[in-house]
Amino acid sequence: MYPRPNGTESGDALDDEGAGEFRFSDYNQRVVVASLNLLISVFGIFGNVLVILAVALSRRLRTITNAFVVSLSVADLLTCMSLPFNAANLLHSDLGNSMFPDLVCKTLALILYTCGGCSLYTLAAIALNRYILITKSVKTYRSLYTPFKVAVMVTATWFVPLLVAFVPPLFGLGELGYAEKYGTCNHKTSNPLSHIYSIFQAVLFYPGPMVIIVICYVKIFKHVKQHCQNMMTSSSLELSISSSIQTKEAFHPKENNSVTRRLTSSRRQIDITKNLFCVVLAFVICVSPFGIALMIPPSDPFIPWAAVFLAFNSCVNPVIYATKHPQFRQVFRLMLRCQFNKIQPDPFVRKAVIRRR
């Protein structure tokens, strides 16, 4: 057992005044949590940089959906870059004080809260994009997902979480900075309204986007199921949604496509949707323990561990892309082999872009 900085046993969860308030004072646990954060940081930085570079280098990955994927990777990358600072705080011998100036700690807290919220809002935006892509008309998709509107959507997924994280402290509802209770930079637990800030974050970040995600993927599932039934009973495969999906993603109709090509495109889009649903499922598994713990005060001892689950999501998405998404997997393989000259754009997309110009 490691002694607490104030001289009590490391397993003692009481604060200095004996009031029974939880403190994450067990140095053994702090070392484990800090080590996990460092591992997540290393793998997360590496993986998310790969995702961003893959989209930047490969023209066939430059789709509207992947604009949101890149935004999600940037949020995860910033999160991973912030984790070593909290790991250093956890390993610091003085639990009552941060290793870093207050301004640095507040900035780190703002980054972590904003990126966490951005991840949720971006996943909701991706779910909505897939829903419209698969179930709506070409005209509807084109009108909603112009380059300008996509830029506005991506900006909104960052700006709204930033406001949610930054505005409440301006009105005295909590304060960003060093949390003495947990030994990390998030929000000051010494503030008498810190619990209100936690609930505020959990309520505004979690339910809304999750409702959008669930509704969109349920509707996609129903649409695909109905479409498959129509394909089995219809005498003409021309009713297939594959033609509209191919048109939307490539931004150019190809009137002489064969039925086989259309069906292949349709399956590809459905597979991509399934893969992105895996990303959503991973996020739900990782974020739910933390979101629930924030709303239940007696769960304080579990929050540092729930935060590890939350941070783990920042490095798991590249693994999903590498194992489930064939285009990402191919580009990742070429990048890791330093064969950048072999990363070629899709000929169909290249022709579509030329004709569109």
Short mmCIF file of N, CA and C in Angstrom, two decimals, residues 115-197:
data_model
loop_
_atom_site.label_atom_id
_atom_site.label_comp_id
_atom_site.label_asym_id
_atom_site.label_seq_id
_atom_site.Cartn_x
_atom_site.Cartn_y
_atom_site.Cartn_z
N CYS A 115 -14.41 17.73 -27.02
CA CYS A 115 -14.17 16.59 -27.92
C CYS A 115 -15.12 15.44 -27.62
N GLY A 116 -15.41 15.22 -26.34
CA GLY A 116 -16.37 14.17 -25.99
C GLY A 116 -17.75 14.46 -26.54
N GLY A 117 -18.20 15.70 -26.39
CA GLY A 117 -19.49 16.09 -26.94
C GLY A 117 -19.49 16.07 -28.46
N CYS A 118 -18.37 16.50 -29.05
CA CYS A 118 -18.25 16.50 -30.51
C CYS A 118 -18.37 15.08 -31.07
N SER A 119 -17.79 14.12 -30.39
CA SER A 119 -17.88 12.73 -30.84
C SER A 119 -19.33 12.27 -30.91
N LEU A 120 -20.10 12.58 -29.88
CA LEU A 120 -21.50 12.18 -29.87
C LEU A 120 -22.30 12.87 -30.97
N TYR A 121 -22.13 14.17 -31.09
CA TYR A 121 -22.87 14.92 -32.10
C TYR A 121 -22.45 14.50 -33.52
N THR A 122 -21.18 14.16 -33.70
CA THR A 122 -20.72 13.71 -35.02
C THR A 122 -21.30 12.36 -35.37
N LEU A 123 -21.37 11.46 -34.40
CA LEU A 123 -21.97 10.15 -34.65
C LEU A 123 -23.45 10.30 -35.01
N ALA A 124 -24.12 11.26 -34.38
CA ALA A 124 -25.51 11.54 -34.74
C ALA A 124 -25.60 12.08 -36.16
N ALA A 125 -24.65 12.95 -36.54
CA ALA A 125 -24.63 13.49 -37.89
C ALA A 125 -24.36 12.40 -38.92
N ILE A 126 -23.48 11.46 -38.59
CA ILE A 126 -23.20 10.33 -39.49
C ILE A 126 -24.44 9.46 -39.66
N ALA A 127 -25.13 9.18 -38.55
CA ALA A 127 -26.35 8.37 -38.62
C ALA A 127 -27.39 9.04 -39.50
N LEU A 128 -27.55 10.34 -39.36
CA LEU A 128 -28.51 11.08 -40.17
C LEU A 128 -28.11 11.07 -41.65
N ASN A 129 -26.81 11.19 -41.90
CA ASN A 129 -26.31 11.14 -43.27
C ASN A 129 -26.60 9.80 -43.92
N ARG A 130 -26.34 8.71 -43.21
CA ARG A 130 -26.59 7.39 -43.77
C ARG A 130 -28.08 7.17 -44.00
N TYR A 131 -28.91 7.67 -43.10
CA TYR A 131 -30.36 7.53 -43.23
C TYR A 131 -30.86 8.22 -44.50
N ILE A 132 -30.42 9.45 -44.71
CA ILE A 132 -30.86 10.20 -45.89
C ILE A 132 -30.28 9.60 -47.16
N LEU A 133 -29.03 9.17 -47.10
CA LEU A 133 -28.37 8.57 -48.26
C LEU A 133 -29.09 7.34 -48.76
N ILE A 134 -29.53 6.50 -47.83
CA ILE A 134 -30.10 5.20 -48.19
C ILE A 134 -31.61 5.26 -48.43
N THR A 135 -32.32 6.13 -47.72
CA THR A 135 -33.78 6.09 -47.77
C THR A 135 -34.42 7.21 -48.58
N LYS A 136 -33.69 8.30 -48.86
CA LYS A 136 -34.31 9.44 -49.54
C LYS A 136 -33.86 9.53 -51.00
N SER A 137 -34.45 10.48 -51.70
CA SER A 137 -34.18 10.63 -53.12
C SER A 137 -32.85 11.33 -53.37
N VAL A 138 -32.41 11.24 -54.63
CA VAL A 138 -31.17 11.91 -55.03
C VAL A 138 -31.29 13.42 -54.82
N LYS A 139 -32.43 13.96 -55.20
CA LYS A 139 -32.63 15.40 -55.09
C LYS A 139 -32.55 15.86 -53.64
N THR A 140 -33.17 15.10 -52.75
CA THR A 140 -33.14 15.45 -51.33
C THR A 140 -31.72 15.40 -50.79
N TYR A 141 -30.99 14.34 -51.14
CA TYR A 141 -29.63 14.19 -50.65
C TYR A 141 -28.72 15.31 -51.14
N ARG A 142 -28.83 15.61 -52.43
CA ARG A 142 -27.99 16.66 -53.01
C ARG A 142 -28.29 18.03 -52.40
N SER A 143 -29.56 18.27 -52.14
CA SER A 143 -29.93 19.58 -51.59
C SER A 143 -29.47 19.76 -50.15
N LEU A 144 -29.40 18.66 -49.40
CA LEU A 144 -29.02 18.73 -47.99
C LEU A 144 -27.51 18.67 -47.79
N TYR A 145 -26.80 18.00 -48.68
CA TYR A 145 -25.37 17.77 -48.46
C TYR A 145 -24.52 18.41 -49.56
N THR A 146 -24.68 19.71 -49.69
CA THR A 146 -23.76 20.48 -50.51
C THR A 146 -22.48 20.71 -49.69
N PRO A 147 -21.35 21.01 -50.34
CA PRO A 147 -20.11 21.26 -49.59
C PRO A 147 -20.27 22.31 -48.49
N PHE A 148 -21.00 23.38 -48.79
CA PHE A 148 -21.17 24.44 -47.79
C PHE A 148 -21.97 23.94 -46.59
N LYS A 149 -23.07 23.22 -46.85
CA LYS A 149 -23.91 22.73 -45.76
C LYS A 149 -23.18 21.68 -44.92
N VAL A 150 -22.35 20.86 -45.57
CA VAL A 150 -21.56 19.88 -44.81
C VAL A 150 -20.58 20.60 -43.89
N ALA A 151 -19.96 21.67 -44.40
CA ALA A 151 -19.04 22.45 -43.56
C ALA A 151 -19.77 23.05 -42.37
N VAL A 152 -20.99 23.52 -42.59
CA VAL A 152 -21.79 24.09 -41.49
C VAL A 152 -22.12 23.00 -40.47
N MET A 153 -22.48 21.81 -40.94
CA MET A 153 -22.81 20.71 -40.04
C MET A 153 -21.62 20.31 -39.18
N VAL A 154 -20.46 20.19 -39.84
CA VAL A 154 -19.25 19.81 -39.10
C VAL A 154 -18.91 20.88 -38.05
N THR A 155 -19.03 22.15 -38.45
CA THR A 155 -18.77 23.24 -37.51
C THR A 155 -19.72 23.18 -36.33
N ALA A 156 -20.99 22.88 -36.59
CA ALA A 156 -21.98 22.80 -35.52
C ALA A 156 -21.67 21.69 -34.53
N THR A 157 -21.14 20.56 -35.04
CA THR A 157 -20.80 19.45 -34.13
C THR A 157 -19.67 19.81 -33.18
N TRP A 158 -18.91 20.84 -33.52
CA TRP A 158 -17.85 21.33 -32.62
C TRP A 158 -18.33 22.50 -31.77
N PHE A 159 -19.09 23.39 -32.38
CA PHE A 159 -19.46 24.63 -31.71
C PHE A 159 -20.46 24.40 -30.58
N VAL A 160 -21.44 23.53 -30.81
CA VAL A 160 -22.45 23.27 -29.78
C VAL A 160 -21.82 22.65 -28.52
N PRO A 161 -21.00 21.59 -28.63
CA PRO A 161 -20.35 21.05 -27.42
C PRO A 161 -19.44 22.07 -26.74
N LEU A 162 -18.79 22.93 -27.54
CA LEU A 162 -17.94 23.97 -26.95
C LEU A 162 -18.77 24.90 -26.07
N LEU A 163 -19.94 25.29 -26.55
CA LEU A 163 -20.82 26.16 -25.76
C LEU A 163 -21.31 25.44 -24.51
N VAL A 164 -21.68 24.17 -24.66
CA VAL A 164 -22.18 23.40 -23.53
C VAL A 164 -21.12 23.27 -22.44
N ALA A 165 -19.86 23.14 -22.84
CA ALA A 165 -18.77 23.00 -21.87
C ALA A 165 -18.34 24.34 -21.29
N PHE A 166 -18.42 25.41 -22.09
CA PHE A 166 -17.82 26.69 -21.70
C PHE A 166 -18.80 27.64 -21.01
N VAL A 167 -20.07 27.63 -21.45
CA VAL A 167 -21.02 28.63 -20.96
C VAL A 167 -21.44 28.44 -19.50
N PRO A 168 -21.78 27.22 -19.04
CA PRO A 168 -22.24 27.08 -17.64
C PRO A 168 -21.30 27.68 -16.61
N PRO A 169 -19.96 27.49 -16.71
CA PRO A 169 -19.08 28.13 -15.72
C PRO A 169 -19.17 29.66 -15.74
N LEU A 170 -19.52 30.24 -16.88
CA LEU A 170 -19.65 31.70 -16.94
C LEU A 170 -20.79 32.20 -16.06
N PHE A 171 -21.78 31.33 -15.82
CA PHE A 171 -22.92 31.68 -14.98
C PHE A 171 -22.82 31.07 -13.59
N GLY A 172 -21.62 30.59 -13.25
CA GLY A 172 -21.41 30.06 -11.91
C GLY A 172 -21.84 28.63 -11.70
N LEU A 173 -22.28 27.94 -12.77
CA LEU A 173 -22.70 26.54 -12.65
C LEU A 173 -21.50 25.63 -12.83
N GLY A 174 -20.66 25.56 -11.80
CA GLY A 174 -19.45 24.77 -11.88
C GLY A 174 -18.28 25.58 -12.39
N GLU A 175 -17.12 24.92 -12.47
CA GLU A 175 -15.90 25.61 -12.90
C GLU A 175 -14.93 24.60 -13.48
N LEU A 176 -14.40 24.90 -14.64
CA LEU A 176 -13.40 24.04 -15.26
C LEU A 176 -12.08 24.18 -14.53
N GLY A 177 -11.32 23.10 -14.49
CA GLY A 177 -10.02 23.14 -13.84
C GLY A 177 -9.66 21.81 -13.20
N TYR A 178 -8.86 21.87 -12.14
CA TYR A 178 -8.35 20.65 -11.49
C TYR A 178 -9.38 20.10 -10.52
N ALA A 179 -9.70 18.83 -10.69
CA ALA A 179 -10.64 18.15 -9.78
C ALA A 179 -9.84 17.44 -8.70
N GLU A 180 -9.84 17.99 -7.50
CA GLU A 180 -9.09 17.39 -6.40
C GLU A 180 -9.63 16.01 -6.05
N LYS A 181 -10.91 15.81 -6.25
CA LYS A 181 -11.53 14.53 -5.91
C LYS A 181 -10.96 13.38 -6.75
N TYR A 182 -10.70 13.68 -8.04
CA TYR A 182 -10.25 12.62 -8.96
C TYR A 182 -8.79 12.77 -9.39
N GLY A 183 -8.17 13.92 -9.12
CA GLY A 183 -6.77 14.12 -9.47
C GLY A 183 -6.53 14.34 -10.95
N THR A 184 -7.53 14.87 -11.66
CA THR A 184 -7.40 15.11 -13.09
C THR A 184 -7.97 16.48 -13.45
N CYS A 185 -7.70 16.91 -14.66
CA CYS A 185 -8.24 18.18 -15.14
C CYS A 185 -9.57 17.93 -15.85
N ASN A 186 -10.66 18.30 -15.22
CA ASN A 186 -11.98 18.28 -15.87
C ASN A 186 -12.84 19.43 -15.35
N HIS A 187 -13.44 19.27 -14.19
CA HIS A 187 -14.10 20.41 -13.57
C HIS A 187 -13.81 20.37 -12.07
N LYS A 188 -13.72 21.54 -11.46
CA LYS A 188 -13.31 21.63 -10.06
C LYS A 188 -14.39 21.06 -9.15
N THR A 189 -14.07 19.96 -8.50
CA THR A 189 -15.02 19.35 -7.59
C THR A 189 -15.15 20.14 -6.29
N SER A 190 -14.21 21.08 -6.07
CA SER A 190 -14.32 21.92 -4.88
C SER A 190 -15.41 22.97 -5.03
N ASN A 191 -15.85 23.21 -6.26
CA ASN A 191 -16.94 24.15 -6.48
C ASN A 191 -18.25 23.56 -5.95
N PRO A 192 -19.02 24.33 -5.16
CA PRO A 192 -20.25 23.78 -4.57
C PRO A 192 -21.29 23.34 -5.58
N LEU A 193 -21.21 23.83 -6.83
CA LEU A 193 -22.18 23.45 -7.86
C LEU A 193 -21.58 22.51 -8.90
N SER A 194 -20.50 21.83 -8.53
CA SER A 194 -19.84 20.94 -9.49
C SER A 194 -20.74 19.78 -9.90
N HIS A 195 -21.58 19.30 -8.97
CA HIS A 195 -22.46 18.19 -9.30
C HIS A 195 -23.51 18.62 -10.33
N ILE A 196 -23.94 19.89 -10.27
CA ILE A 196 -24.90 20.40 -11.25
C ILE A 196 -24.25 20.45 -12.64
N TYR A 197 -22.98 20.85 -12.68
CA TYR A 197 -22.26 20.89 -13.95
C TYR A 197 -22.16 19.49 -14.55
#
